[in-house]
Amino acid sequence: MQITIIASGSGGNATLFASRGTRVLVDAGVGPRVLGQCLAAAGAGGAPGWVPDAIVVTHAHADHVGVAARYNKKHKIPVYASEATARAAELGDPERVRLFSPREPFAIGALTFSPRPLPHDAAQVALVVDDGARRAALATDLGEIPPGLLEHVAGCDVLMLESNYDDDMLDVGPYPQHLKRRIRSARGHLSNAQACALLAALPGGTHTVALMHLSENNNRPDLALDAARDALAGRRARLLAAPPRGPLVLDTAPPPGAARAPLSPPRQLDLFSAM
Ligand SMILES: [Zn+2]
Ligand SMILES: [Zn+2]
Protein backbone atom coordinates (compact mmCIF):
# COMPACT_ATOMS: atom_id res chain seq x y z
CA MET A 1 0.00 0.00 0.00
CA GLN A 2 1.35 3.41 -0.91
CA ILE A 3 0.44 6.42 1.19
CA THR A 4 0.84 9.96 -0.09
CA ILE A 5 0.41 12.73 2.45
CA ILE A 6 -0.85 15.66 0.39
CA ALA A 7 -1.41 18.13 3.22
CA SER A 8 -1.28 18.02 7.03
CA GLY A 9 -2.21 20.76 9.50
CA SER A 10 -4.76 23.47 10.14
CA GLY A 11 -4.34 24.74 6.57
CA GLY A 12 -5.80 21.49 5.18
CA ASN A 13 -5.51 17.73 5.48
CA ALA A 14 -5.53 15.06 2.79
CA THR A 15 -3.83 11.64 2.64
CA LEU A 16 -4.14 9.24 -0.29
CA PHE A 17 -4.11 5.47 0.31
CA ALA A 18 -3.49 3.37 -2.80
CA SER A 19 -3.32 -0.39 -3.19
CA ARG A 20 -4.26 -2.97 -5.83
CA GLY A 21 -6.15 -0.50 -8.02
CA THR A 22 -8.05 1.27 -5.25
CA ARG A 23 -7.23 4.88 -4.41
CA VAL A 24 -9.01 6.56 -1.51
CA LEU A 25 -8.42 10.06 -0.23
CA VAL A 26 -8.82 10.42 3.53
CA ASP A 27 -9.93 13.98 4.29
CA ALA A 28 -10.59 16.56 1.62
CA GLY A 29 -8.78 19.64 2.85
CA VAL A 30 -7.36 20.35 -0.63
CA GLY A 31 -9.02 20.47 -4.04
CA PRO A 32 -8.33 18.35 -7.13
CA ARG A 33 -5.84 20.88 -8.55
CA VAL A 34 -3.50 20.74 -5.52
CA LEU A 35 -4.09 16.99 -5.28
CA GLY A 36 -3.05 16.56 -8.94
CA GLN A 37 0.04 18.74 -8.50
CA CYS A 38 1.12 16.83 -5.39
CA LEU A 39 0.60 13.43 -6.96
CA ALA A 40 2.49 14.48 -10.09
CA ALA A 41 5.36 15.70 -7.88
CA ALA A 42 5.31 12.37 -6.06
CA GLY A 43 5.26 10.42 -9.33
CA ALA A 44 2.04 8.80 -8.13
CA GLY A 45 -0.35 9.72 -10.91
CA GLY A 46 -2.07 13.07 -10.99
CA ALA A 47 -2.96 13.29 -14.68
CA PRO A 48 -5.25 16.27 -15.40
CA GLY A 49 -8.78 15.48 -14.26
CA TRP A 50 -7.68 12.59 -12.07
CA VAL A 51 -9.80 12.02 -8.97
CA PRO A 52 -9.70 9.26 -6.35
CA ASP A 53 -12.27 6.45 -6.16
CA ALA A 54 -13.74 7.78 -2.93
CA ILE A 55 -13.26 10.27 -0.10
CA VAL A 56 -13.34 9.30 3.58
CA VAL A 57 -13.87 12.25 5.93
CA THR A 58 -12.66 11.84 9.52
CA HIS A 59 -14.62 14.77 11.02
CA ALA A 60 -16.53 17.92 10.24
CA HIS A 61 -13.81 20.56 10.69
CA ALA A 62 -13.10 22.67 7.62
CA ASP A 63 -9.43 21.63 7.36
CA HIS A 64 -10.63 18.03 6.79
CA VAL A 65 -14.02 18.30 5.10
CA GLY A 66 -13.55 21.57 3.20
CA VAL A 67 -13.67 20.34 -0.41
CA ALA A 68 -15.57 17.05 0.05
CA ALA A 69 -18.83 18.40 -1.36
CA ARG A 70 -17.07 19.59 -4.50
CA TYR A 71 -15.55 16.16 -5.14
CA ASN A 72 -19.01 14.67 -4.62
CA LYS A 73 -20.98 17.11 -6.80
CA LYS A 74 -18.52 18.00 -9.53
CA HIS A 75 -16.59 14.74 -9.83
CA LYS A 76 -19.40 12.44 -8.70
CA ILE A 77 -17.35 10.37 -6.31
CA PRO A 78 -18.74 8.96 -3.05
CA VAL A 79 -17.96 10.57 0.29
CA TYR A 80 -17.83 8.32 3.38
CA ALA A 81 -18.47 9.86 6.80
CA SER A 82 -19.93 9.01 10.18
CA GLU A 83 -23.52 10.04 10.77
CA ALA A 84 -22.41 12.79 13.17
CA THR A 85 -20.05 14.21 10.55
CA ALA A 86 -22.70 14.03 7.85
CA ARG A 87 -25.08 15.98 10.10
CA ALA A 88 -22.49 18.65 10.87
CA ALA A 89 -20.92 19.20 7.45
CA GLU A 90 -21.93 19.82 3.85
CA LEU A 91 -20.89 16.66 1.97
CA GLY A 92 -22.68 17.21 -1.36
CA ASP A 93 -25.33 15.08 -3.04
CA PRO A 94 -26.80 12.73 -0.39
CA GLU A 95 -27.03 9.98 -3.01
CA ARG A 96 -23.24 9.78 -2.98
CA VAL A 97 -22.82 10.07 0.80
CA ARG A 98 -22.06 6.73 2.48
CA LEU A 99 -22.42 6.53 6.25
CA PHE A 100 -20.11 4.42 8.38
CA SER A 101 -20.33 3.52 12.05
CA PRO A 102 -17.40 4.91 14.07
CA ARG A 103 -16.71 1.45 15.48
CA GLU A 104 -17.42 -0.87 12.51
CA PRO A 105 -14.95 -1.71 9.71
CA PHE A 106 -16.04 -0.90 6.16
CA ALA A 107 -14.51 -1.71 2.78
CA ILE A 108 -13.85 0.44 -0.28
CA GLY A 109 -12.46 -1.70 -3.12
CA ALA A 110 -9.26 -3.39 -1.94
CA LEU A 111 -9.05 -1.35 1.27
CA THR A 112 -10.69 -2.00 4.64
CA PHE A 113 -11.07 0.92 7.02
CA SER A 114 -11.37 0.30 10.78
CA PRO A 115 -12.48 3.47 12.58
CA ARG A 116 -12.29 4.20 16.28
CA PRO A 117 -13.72 7.29 18.03
CA LEU A 118 -11.26 9.96 19.20
CA PRO A 119 -11.85 12.73 21.78
CA HIS A 120 -12.07 16.05 19.89
CA ASP A 121 -14.47 18.98 19.69
CA ALA A 122 -16.16 17.33 16.71
CA ALA A 123 -17.03 13.63 16.33
CA GLN A 124 -13.69 12.28 15.13
CA VAL A 125 -12.22 8.87 14.29
CA ALA A 126 -8.83 7.25 14.00
CA LEU A 127 -8.55 4.97 10.97
CA VAL A 128 -6.59 1.78 10.41
CA VAL A 129 -6.36 1.05 6.69
CA ASP A 130 -5.71 -2.56 5.68
CA ASP A 131 -5.11 -3.87 2.15
CA GLY A 132 -5.03 -7.51 3.23
CA ALA A 133 -1.24 -7.57 3.42
CA ARG A 134 -0.20 -4.46 5.36
CA ARG A 135 -1.81 -1.94 7.69
CA ALA A 136 -1.45 1.79 8.27
CA ALA A 137 -2.98 3.93 11.03
CA LEU A 138 -3.95 7.59 10.94
CA ALA A 139 -4.84 9.40 14.19
CA THR A 140 -5.02 13.20 14.26
CA ASP A 141 -7.22 15.79 15.94
CA LEU A 142 -7.44 14.22 19.40
CA GLY A 143 -7.15 15.97 22.76
CA GLU A 144 -5.75 12.96 24.57
CA ILE A 145 -4.91 9.31 23.98
CA PRO A 146 -8.17 7.44 24.68
CA PRO A 147 -8.21 3.95 26.20
CA GLY A 148 -7.85 1.33 23.49
CA LEU A 149 -6.16 3.53 20.88
CA LEU A 150 -2.76 1.93 21.46
CA GLU A 151 -4.25 -1.52 20.91
CA HIS A 152 -6.09 -0.27 17.82
CA VAL A 153 -2.90 0.97 16.10
CA ALA A 154 -0.48 -1.64 17.54
CA GLY A 155 1.37 -3.63 14.91
CA CYS A 156 0.52 -1.29 12.03
CA ASP A 157 3.39 -1.03 9.55
CA VAL A 158 2.96 2.73 9.33
CA LEU A 159 1.65 5.03 12.06
CA MET A 160 0.64 8.61 11.27
CA LEU A 161 0.09 10.35 14.62
CA GLU A 162 -0.75 13.93 15.52
CA SER A 163 2.04 15.89 17.24
CA ASN A 164 0.37 19.28 17.20
CA TYR A 165 2.10 21.55 19.67
CA ASP A 166 5.06 22.02 21.95
CA ASP A 167 3.85 22.95 25.46
CA ASP A 168 6.31 25.80 25.95
CA MET A 169 5.73 27.28 22.50
CA LEU A 170 1.97 27.24 23.04
CA ASP A 171 2.49 28.90 26.46
CA VAL A 172 4.43 31.85 25.12
CA GLY A 173 2.83 31.90 21.67
CA PRO A 174 0.48 34.48 20.15
CA TYR A 175 -2.83 32.65 20.64
CA PRO A 176 -5.49 34.11 22.98
CA GLN A 177 -6.02 32.26 26.25
CA HIS A 178 -9.36 30.72 25.22
CA LEU A 179 -7.76 29.20 22.13
CA LYS A 180 -4.80 27.89 24.15
CA ARG A 181 -7.28 26.27 26.54
CA ARG A 182 -9.20 24.72 23.66
CA ILE A 183 -6.03 23.26 22.09
CA ARG A 184 -4.84 21.85 25.43
CA SER A 185 -8.23 20.44 26.46
CA ALA A 186 -9.08 16.74 26.38
CA ARG A 187 -11.11 17.51 23.21
CA GLY A 188 -8.44 19.62 21.53
CA HIS A 189 -5.16 18.55 19.96
CA LEU A 190 -2.31 16.23 20.88
CA SER A 191 0.95 17.75 22.17
CA ASN A 192 4.40 16.45 21.32
CA ALA A 193 4.61 15.02 24.87
CA GLN A 194 1.25 13.24 24.55
CA ALA A 195 2.25 11.76 21.19
CA CYS A 196 5.48 10.57 22.78
CA ALA A 197 3.58 8.77 25.54
CA LEU A 198 1.89 6.62 22.89
CA LEU A 199 5.09 6.14 20.88
CA ALA A 200 6.98 5.02 23.98
CA ALA A 201 4.34 2.34 24.61
CA LEU A 202 4.12 1.19 20.98
CA PRO A 203 4.90 -2.51 20.60
CA GLY A 204 7.04 -3.81 17.73
CA GLY A 205 5.99 -4.10 14.12
CA THR A 206 5.80 -0.42 13.18
CA HIS A 207 8.61 0.48 10.79
CA THR A 208 7.55 4.04 9.92
CA VAL A 209 6.16 6.82 12.12
CA ALA A 210 5.01 10.11 10.61
CA LEU A 211 4.20 13.04 12.90
CA MET A 212 1.10 14.83 11.64
CA HIS A 213 -0.87 18.07 11.97
CA LEU A 214 2.07 20.07 13.37
CA SER A 215 1.05 23.58 14.32
CA GLU A 216 2.95 26.21 12.34
CA ASN A 217 2.64 28.64 15.28
CA ASN A 218 3.09 26.41 18.32
CA ASN A 219 5.53 23.75 17.14
CA ARG A 220 8.68 23.15 15.14
CA PRO A 221 9.45 19.94 13.25
CA ASP A 222 12.86 19.60 14.93
CA LEU A 223 11.26 19.78 18.42
CA ALA A 224 8.57 17.23 17.55
CA LEU A 225 11.11 14.90 15.89
CA ASP A 226 13.62 15.15 18.77
CA ALA A 227 10.93 14.27 21.31
CA ALA A 228 9.58 11.39 19.20
CA ARG A 229 13.09 10.03 18.58
CA ASP A 230 13.68 9.87 22.32
CA ALA A 231 10.30 8.17 22.84
CA LEU A 232 11.13 5.55 20.20
CA ALA A 233 14.60 5.00 21.64
CA GLY A 234 15.99 1.55 20.99
CA ARG A 235 13.42 0.77 18.33
CA ARG A 236 14.23 0.71 14.67
CA ALA A 237 11.69 3.00 13.09
CA ARG A 238 11.86 5.52 10.33
CA LEU A 239 10.66 8.85 11.70
CA LEU A 240 9.35 11.78 9.67
CA ALA A 241 7.38 14.97 10.16
CA ALA A 242 4.64 15.65 7.63
CA PRO A 243 4.97 19.12 6.10
CA PRO A 244 1.90 21.40 5.77
CA ARG A 245 1.99 20.70 2.03
CA GLY A 246 3.32 17.44 0.61
CA PRO A 247 3.83 15.27 -1.08
CA LEU A 248 5.33 12.95 1.49
CA VAL A 249 5.23 9.36 0.24
CA LEU A 250 5.24 6.42 2.68
CA ASP A 251 5.09 2.74 1.88
CA THR A 252 3.70 0.06 4.13
CA ALA A 253 6.37 -2.36 2.89
CA PRO A 254 9.39 -2.24 5.24
CA PRO A 255 12.32 -0.16 3.93
CA PRO A 256 15.09 -2.20 2.21
CA GLY A 257 17.22 -4.06 4.72
CA ALA A 258 14.88 -3.37 7.63
CA ALA A 259 14.05 -7.02 8.19
CA ARG A 260 17.66 -8.08 8.53
CA ALA A 261 18.98 -5.00 10.33
CA PRO A 262 19.77 -5.37 14.03
CA LEU A 263 18.16 -3.08 16.58
CA SER A 264 20.10 0.15 16.45
CA PRO A 265 20.80 2.50 19.34
CA PRO A 266 18.77 5.71 19.37
CA ARG A 267 21.41 7.90 17.81
CA GLN A 268 21.52 5.63 14.76
CA LEU A 269 17.80 5.67 14.15
CA ASP A 270 17.01 6.50 10.58
CA LEU A 271 15.78 10.06 10.72
CA PHE A 272 14.28 11.79 7.76
CA SER A 273 12.68 15.15 8.29
CA ALA A 274 10.58 16.44 5.43
CA MET A 275 10.97 19.99 6.64
ZN1 LIG B 1 -7.50 19.31 11.88
ZN1 LIG C 1 -10.36 18.99 14.03
Tab-separated table of C-alpha atoms and ligand atoms in Angstrom:
chain	number	residue	atom	x	y	z
A	1	MET	CA	0.000	0.000	0.000
A	2	GLN	CA	1.347	3.407	-0.911
A	3	ILE	CA	0.437	6.416	1.194
A	4	THR	CA	0.844	9.960	-0.093
A	5	ILE	CA	0.412	12.733	2.455
A	6	ILE	CA	-0.851	15.662	0.394
A	7	ALA	CA	-1.411	18.126	3.219
A	8	SER	CA	-1.283	18.023	7.030
A	9	GLY	CA	-2.210	20.765	9.499
A	10	SER	CA	-4.762	23.469	10.142
A	11	GLY	CA	-4.344	24.738	6.567
A	12	GLY	CA	-5.804	21.494	5.182
A	13	ASN	CA	-5.509	17.729	5.484
A	14	ALA	CA	-5.528	15.061	2.792
A	15	THR	CA	-3.835	11.644	2.639
A	16	LEU	CA	-4.140	9.242	-0.293
A	17	PHE	CA	-4.108	5.471	0.307
A	18	ALA	CA	-3.492	3.373	-2.804
A	19	SER	CA	-3.316	-0.390	-3.192
A	20	ARG	CA	-4.260	-2.965	-5.832
A	21	GLY	CA	-6.145	-0.503	-8.021
A	22	THR	CA	-8.055	1.271	-5.246
A	23	ARG	CA	-7.228	4.882	-4.405
A	24	VAL	CA	-9.013	6.555	-1.510
A	25	LEU	CA	-8.419	10.063	-0.227
A	26	VAL	CA	-8.819	10.422	3.529
A	27	ASP	CA	-9.931	13.984	4.286
A	28	ALA	CA	-10.590	16.563	1.624
A	29	GLY	CA	-8.777	19.640	2.847
A	30	VAL	CA	-7.359	20.350	-0.627
A	31	GLY	CA	-9.024	20.469	-4.038
A	32	PRO	CA	-8.327	18.349	-7.131
A	33	ARG	CA	-5.837	20.877	-8.549
A	34	VAL	CA	-3.503	20.742	-5.516
A	35	LEU	CA	-4.089	16.989	-5.281
A	36	GLY	CA	-3.054	16.558	-8.936
A	37	GLN	CA	0.044	18.739	-8.496
A	38	CYS	CA	1.123	16.834	-5.388
A	39	LEU	CA	0.600	13.429	-6.965
A	40	ALA	CA	2.493	14.480	-10.091
A	41	ALA	CA	5.365	15.704	-7.881
A	42	ALA	CA	5.315	12.370	-6.059
A	43	GLY	CA	5.263	10.423	-9.328
A	44	ALA	CA	2.045	8.802	-8.132
A	45	GLY	CA	-0.351	9.720	-10.911
A	46	GLY	CA	-2.067	13.069	-10.988
A	47	ALA	CA	-2.962	13.290	-14.681
A	48	PRO	CA	-5.253	16.267	-15.402
A	49	GLY	CA	-8.776	15.482	-14.256
A	50	TRP	CA	-7.680	12.589	-12.068
A	51	VAL	CA	-9.803	12.017	-8.971
A	52	PRO	CA	-9.702	9.265	-6.351
A	53	ASP	CA	-12.272	6.448	-6.158
A	54	ALA	CA	-13.741	7.783	-2.926
A	55	ILE	CA	-13.262	10.271	-0.100
A	56	VAL	CA	-13.343	9.303	3.578
A	57	VAL	CA	-13.871	12.249	5.933
A	58	THR	CA	-12.661	11.836	9.518
A	59	HIS	CA	-14.622	14.765	11.019
A	60	ALA	CA	-16.533	17.921	10.239
A	61	HIS	CA	-13.814	20.559	10.693
A	62	ALA	CA	-13.097	22.666	7.617
A	63	ASP	CA	-9.428	21.631	7.362
A	64	HIS	CA	-10.635	18.030	6.793
A	65	VAL	CA	-14.016	18.300	5.102
A	66	GLY	CA	-13.554	21.569	3.198
A	67	VAL	CA	-13.670	20.342	-0.410
A	68	ALA	CA	-15.569	17.049	0.053
A	69	ALA	CA	-18.835	18.396	-1.357
A	70	ARG	CA	-17.075	19.591	-4.504
A	71	TYR	CA	-15.553	16.155	-5.138
A	72	ASN	CA	-19.015	14.671	-4.619
A	73	LYS	CA	-20.985	17.109	-6.797
A	74	LYS	CA	-18.517	17.995	-9.527
A	75	HIS	CA	-16.591	14.740	-9.827
A	76	LYS	CA	-19.400	12.437	-8.702
A	77	ILE	CA	-17.349	10.371	-6.312
A	78	PRO	CA	-18.736	8.955	-3.052
A	79	VAL	CA	-17.958	10.570	0.295
A	80	TYR	CA	-17.829	8.317	3.377
A	81	ALA	CA	-18.472	9.858	6.796
A	82	SER	CA	-19.931	9.011	10.177
A	83	GLU	CA	-23.522	10.042	10.774
A	84	ALA	CA	-22.412	12.790	13.174
A	85	THR	CA	-20.047	14.213	10.549
A	86	ALA	CA	-22.703	14.026	7.847
A	87	ARG	CA	-25.078	15.978	10.102
A	88	ALA	CA	-22.491	18.652	10.872
A	89	ALA	CA	-20.919	19.197	7.451
A	90	GLU	CA	-21.929	19.818	3.854
A	91	LEU	CA	-20.886	16.663	1.972
A	92	GLY	CA	-22.685	17.208	-1.358
A	93	ASP	CA	-25.327	15.084	-3.045
A	94	PRO	CA	-26.804	12.734	-0.388
A	95	GLU	CA	-27.033	9.977	-3.009
A	96	ARG	CA	-23.241	9.777	-2.984
A	97	VAL	CA	-22.818	10.074	0.804
A	98	ARG	CA	-22.063	6.732	2.479
A	99	LEU	CA	-22.418	6.533	6.249
A	100	PHE	CA	-20.109	4.424	8.378
A	101	SER	CA	-20.332	3.517	12.048
A	102	PRO	CA	-17.401	4.915	14.072
A	103	ARG	CA	-16.706	1.445	15.481
A	104	GLU	CA	-17.418	-0.868	12.514
A	105	PRO	CA	-14.952	-1.713	9.709
A	106	PHE	CA	-16.040	-0.903	6.156
A	107	ALA	CA	-14.510	-1.706	2.777
A	108	ILE	CA	-13.848	0.442	-0.276
A	109	GLY	CA	-12.463	-1.702	-3.117
A	110	ALA	CA	-9.264	-3.387	-1.936
A	111	LEU	CA	-9.046	-1.350	1.274
A	112	THR	CA	-10.691	-2.004	4.640
A	113	PHE	CA	-11.066	0.925	7.022
A	114	SER	CA	-11.368	0.299	10.778
A	115	PRO	CA	-12.485	3.465	12.580
A	116	ARG	CA	-12.288	4.198	16.284
A	117	PRO	CA	-13.717	7.290	18.032
A	118	LEU	CA	-11.262	9.960	19.198
A	119	PRO	CA	-11.851	12.726	21.777
A	120	HIS	CA	-12.072	16.047	19.885
A	121	ASP	CA	-14.472	18.977	19.691
A	122	ALA	CA	-16.164	17.332	16.715
A	123	ALA	CA	-17.032	13.626	16.334
A	124	GLN	CA	-13.689	12.278	15.130
A	125	VAL	CA	-12.216	8.868	14.290
A	126	ALA	CA	-8.826	7.245	13.998
A	127	LEU	CA	-8.555	4.967	10.968
A	128	VAL	CA	-6.594	1.777	10.410
A	129	VAL	CA	-6.365	1.047	6.695
A	130	ASP	CA	-5.707	-2.565	5.684
A	131	ASP	CA	-5.110	-3.868	2.152
A	132	GLY	CA	-5.026	-7.505	3.227
A	133	ALA	CA	-1.241	-7.572	3.420
A	134	ARG	CA	-0.195	-4.463	5.361
A	135	ARG	CA	-1.813	-1.936	7.688
A	136	ALA	CA	-1.447	1.789	8.270
A	137	ALA	CA	-2.982	3.926	11.032
A	138	LEU	CA	-3.952	7.593	10.937
A	139	ALA	CA	-4.844	9.405	14.186
A	140	THR	CA	-5.018	13.204	14.262
A	141	ASP	CA	-7.224	15.793	15.943
A	142	LEU	CA	-7.441	14.223	19.399
A	143	GLY	CA	-7.154	15.969	22.756
A	144	GLU	CA	-5.754	12.962	24.573
A	145	ILE	CA	-4.915	9.308	23.984
A	146	PRO	CA	-8.167	7.442	24.682
A	147	PRO	CA	-8.213	3.947	26.202
A	148	GLY	CA	-7.849	1.331	23.487
A	149	LEU	CA	-6.157	3.527	20.879
A	150	LEU	CA	-2.762	1.932	21.465
A	151	GLU	CA	-4.245	-1.524	20.908
A	152	HIS	CA	-6.089	-0.274	17.818
A	153	VAL	CA	-2.900	0.966	16.100
A	154	ALA	CA	-0.484	-1.637	17.543
A	155	GLY	CA	1.373	-3.630	14.915
A	156	CYS	CA	0.519	-1.295	12.029
A	157	ASP	CA	3.393	-1.031	9.552
A	158	VAL	CA	2.959	2.731	9.334
A	159	LEU	CA	1.654	5.026	12.064
A	160	MET	CA	0.644	8.611	11.274
A	161	LEU	CA	0.094	10.348	14.620
A	162	GLU	CA	-0.751	13.933	15.524
A	163	SER	CA	2.040	15.890	17.244
A	164	ASN	CA	0.365	19.282	17.200
A	165	TYR	CA	2.102	21.551	19.672
A	166	ASP	CA	5.059	22.023	21.951
A	167	ASP	CA	3.848	22.948	25.459
A	168	ASP	CA	6.315	25.797	25.953
A	169	MET	CA	5.731	27.278	22.496
A	170	LEU	CA	1.972	27.236	23.040
A	171	ASP	CA	2.487	28.897	26.460
A	172	VAL	CA	4.435	31.855	25.118
A	173	GLY	CA	2.834	31.903	21.666
A	174	PRO	CA	0.479	34.481	20.154
A	175	TYR	CA	-2.831	32.648	20.638
A	176	PRO	CA	-5.491	34.107	22.979
A	177	GLN	CA	-6.021	32.257	26.245
A	178	HIS	CA	-9.358	30.721	25.223
A	179	LEU	CA	-7.757	29.196	22.128
A	180	LYS	CA	-4.800	27.888	24.149
A	181	ARG	CA	-7.282	26.267	26.543
A	182	ARG	CA	-9.205	24.722	23.660
A	183	ILE	CA	-6.035	23.258	22.095
A	184	ARG	CA	-4.844	21.846	25.430
A	185	SER	CA	-8.233	20.437	26.459
A	186	ALA	CA	-9.079	16.743	26.375
A	187	ARG	CA	-11.107	17.508	23.214
A	188	GLY	CA	-8.435	19.619	21.532
A	189	HIS	CA	-5.160	18.554	19.959
A	190	LEU	CA	-2.310	16.231	20.881
A	191	SER	CA	0.951	17.752	22.167
A	192	ASN	CA	4.396	16.448	21.321
A	193	ALA	CA	4.609	15.022	24.874
A	194	GLN	CA	1.248	13.237	24.548
A	195	ALA	CA	2.252	11.764	21.190
A	196	CYS	CA	5.485	10.571	22.785
A	197	ALA	CA	3.577	8.765	25.541
A	198	LEU	CA	1.887	6.622	22.889
A	199	LEU	CA	5.087	6.144	20.876
A	200	ALA	CA	6.979	5.016	23.983
A	201	ALA	CA	4.339	2.343	24.613
A	202	LEU	CA	4.118	1.191	20.982
A	203	PRO	CA	4.902	-2.508	20.601
A	204	GLY	CA	7.043	-3.815	17.734
A	205	GLY	CA	5.991	-4.099	14.115
A	206	THR	CA	5.796	-0.421	13.183
A	207	HIS	CA	8.609	0.477	10.791
A	208	THR	CA	7.551	4.041	9.925
A	209	VAL	CA	6.159	6.821	12.121
A	210	ALA	CA	5.006	10.111	10.610
A	211	LEU	CA	4.196	13.041	12.905
A	212	MET	CA	1.097	14.831	11.645
A	213	HIS	CA	-0.870	18.070	11.973
A	214	LEU	CA	2.073	20.068	13.373
A	215	SER	CA	1.055	23.585	14.322
A	216	GLU	CA	2.945	26.211	12.342
A	217	ASN	CA	2.636	28.643	15.275
A	218	ASN	CA	3.091	26.411	18.319
A	219	ASN	CA	5.530	23.751	17.140
A	220	ARG	CA	8.680	23.149	15.139
A	221	PRO	CA	9.451	19.942	13.252
A	222	ASP	CA	12.856	19.596	14.935
A	223	LEU	CA	11.258	19.781	18.421
A	224	ALA	CA	8.574	17.229	17.547
A	225	LEU	CA	11.108	14.901	15.894
A	226	ASP	CA	13.617	15.153	18.773
A	227	ALA	CA	10.934	14.265	21.313
A	228	ALA	CA	9.582	11.388	19.205
A	229	ARG	CA	13.092	10.026	18.577
A	230	ASP	CA	13.675	9.866	22.316
A	231	ALA	CA	10.302	8.171	22.840
A	232	LEU	CA	11.134	5.555	20.204
A	233	ALA	CA	14.599	4.995	21.644
A	234	GLY	CA	15.985	1.548	20.989
A	235	ARG	CA	13.417	0.773	18.326
A	236	ARG	CA	14.233	0.709	14.673
A	237	ALA	CA	11.695	3.000	13.087
A	238	ARG	CA	11.862	5.518	10.327
A	239	LEU	CA	10.658	8.845	11.698
A	240	LEU	CA	9.355	11.783	9.674
A	241	ALA	CA	7.384	14.974	10.156
A	242	ALA	CA	4.637	15.649	7.628
A	243	PRO	CA	4.965	19.123	6.101
A	244	PRO	CA	1.902	21.404	5.770
A	245	ARG	CA	1.990	20.702	2.033
A	246	GLY	CA	3.320	17.442	0.614
A	247	PRO	CA	3.825	15.266	-1.082
A	248	LEU	CA	5.332	12.949	1.491
A	249	VAL	CA	5.228	9.360	0.243
A	250	LEU	CA	5.241	6.420	2.676
A	251	ASP	CA	5.094	2.736	1.876
A	252	THR	CA	3.704	0.061	4.132
A	253	ALA	CA	6.371	-2.362	2.894
A	254	PRO	CA	9.388	-2.240	5.238
A	255	PRO	CA	12.322	-0.163	3.927
A	256	PRO	CA	15.086	-2.201	2.210
A	257	GLY	CA	17.218	-4.056	4.722
A	258	ALA	CA	14.885	-3.368	7.635
A	259	ALA	CA	14.047	-7.018	8.185
A	260	ARG	CA	17.664	-8.075	8.535
A	261	ALA	CA	18.984	-5.004	10.332
A	262	PRO	CA	19.767	-5.369	14.031
A	263	LEU	CA	18.159	-3.077	16.584
A	264	SER	CA	20.100	0.146	16.448
A	265	PRO	CA	20.805	2.501	19.345
A	266	PRO	CA	18.767	5.707	19.365
A	267	ARG	CA	21.413	7.898	17.809
A	268	GLN	CA	21.523	5.626	14.761
A	269	LEU	CA	17.798	5.665	14.151
A	270	ASP	CA	17.006	6.504	10.580
A	271	LEU	CA	15.784	10.057	10.718
A	272	PHE	CA	14.281	11.794	7.759
A	273	SER	CA	12.679	15.149	8.287
A	274	ALA	CA	10.578	16.441	5.430
A	275	MET	CA	10.972	19.994	6.638
B	1	ZN	ZN	-7.500	19.312	11.882
B	2	ZN	ZN	-10.364	18.986	14.028
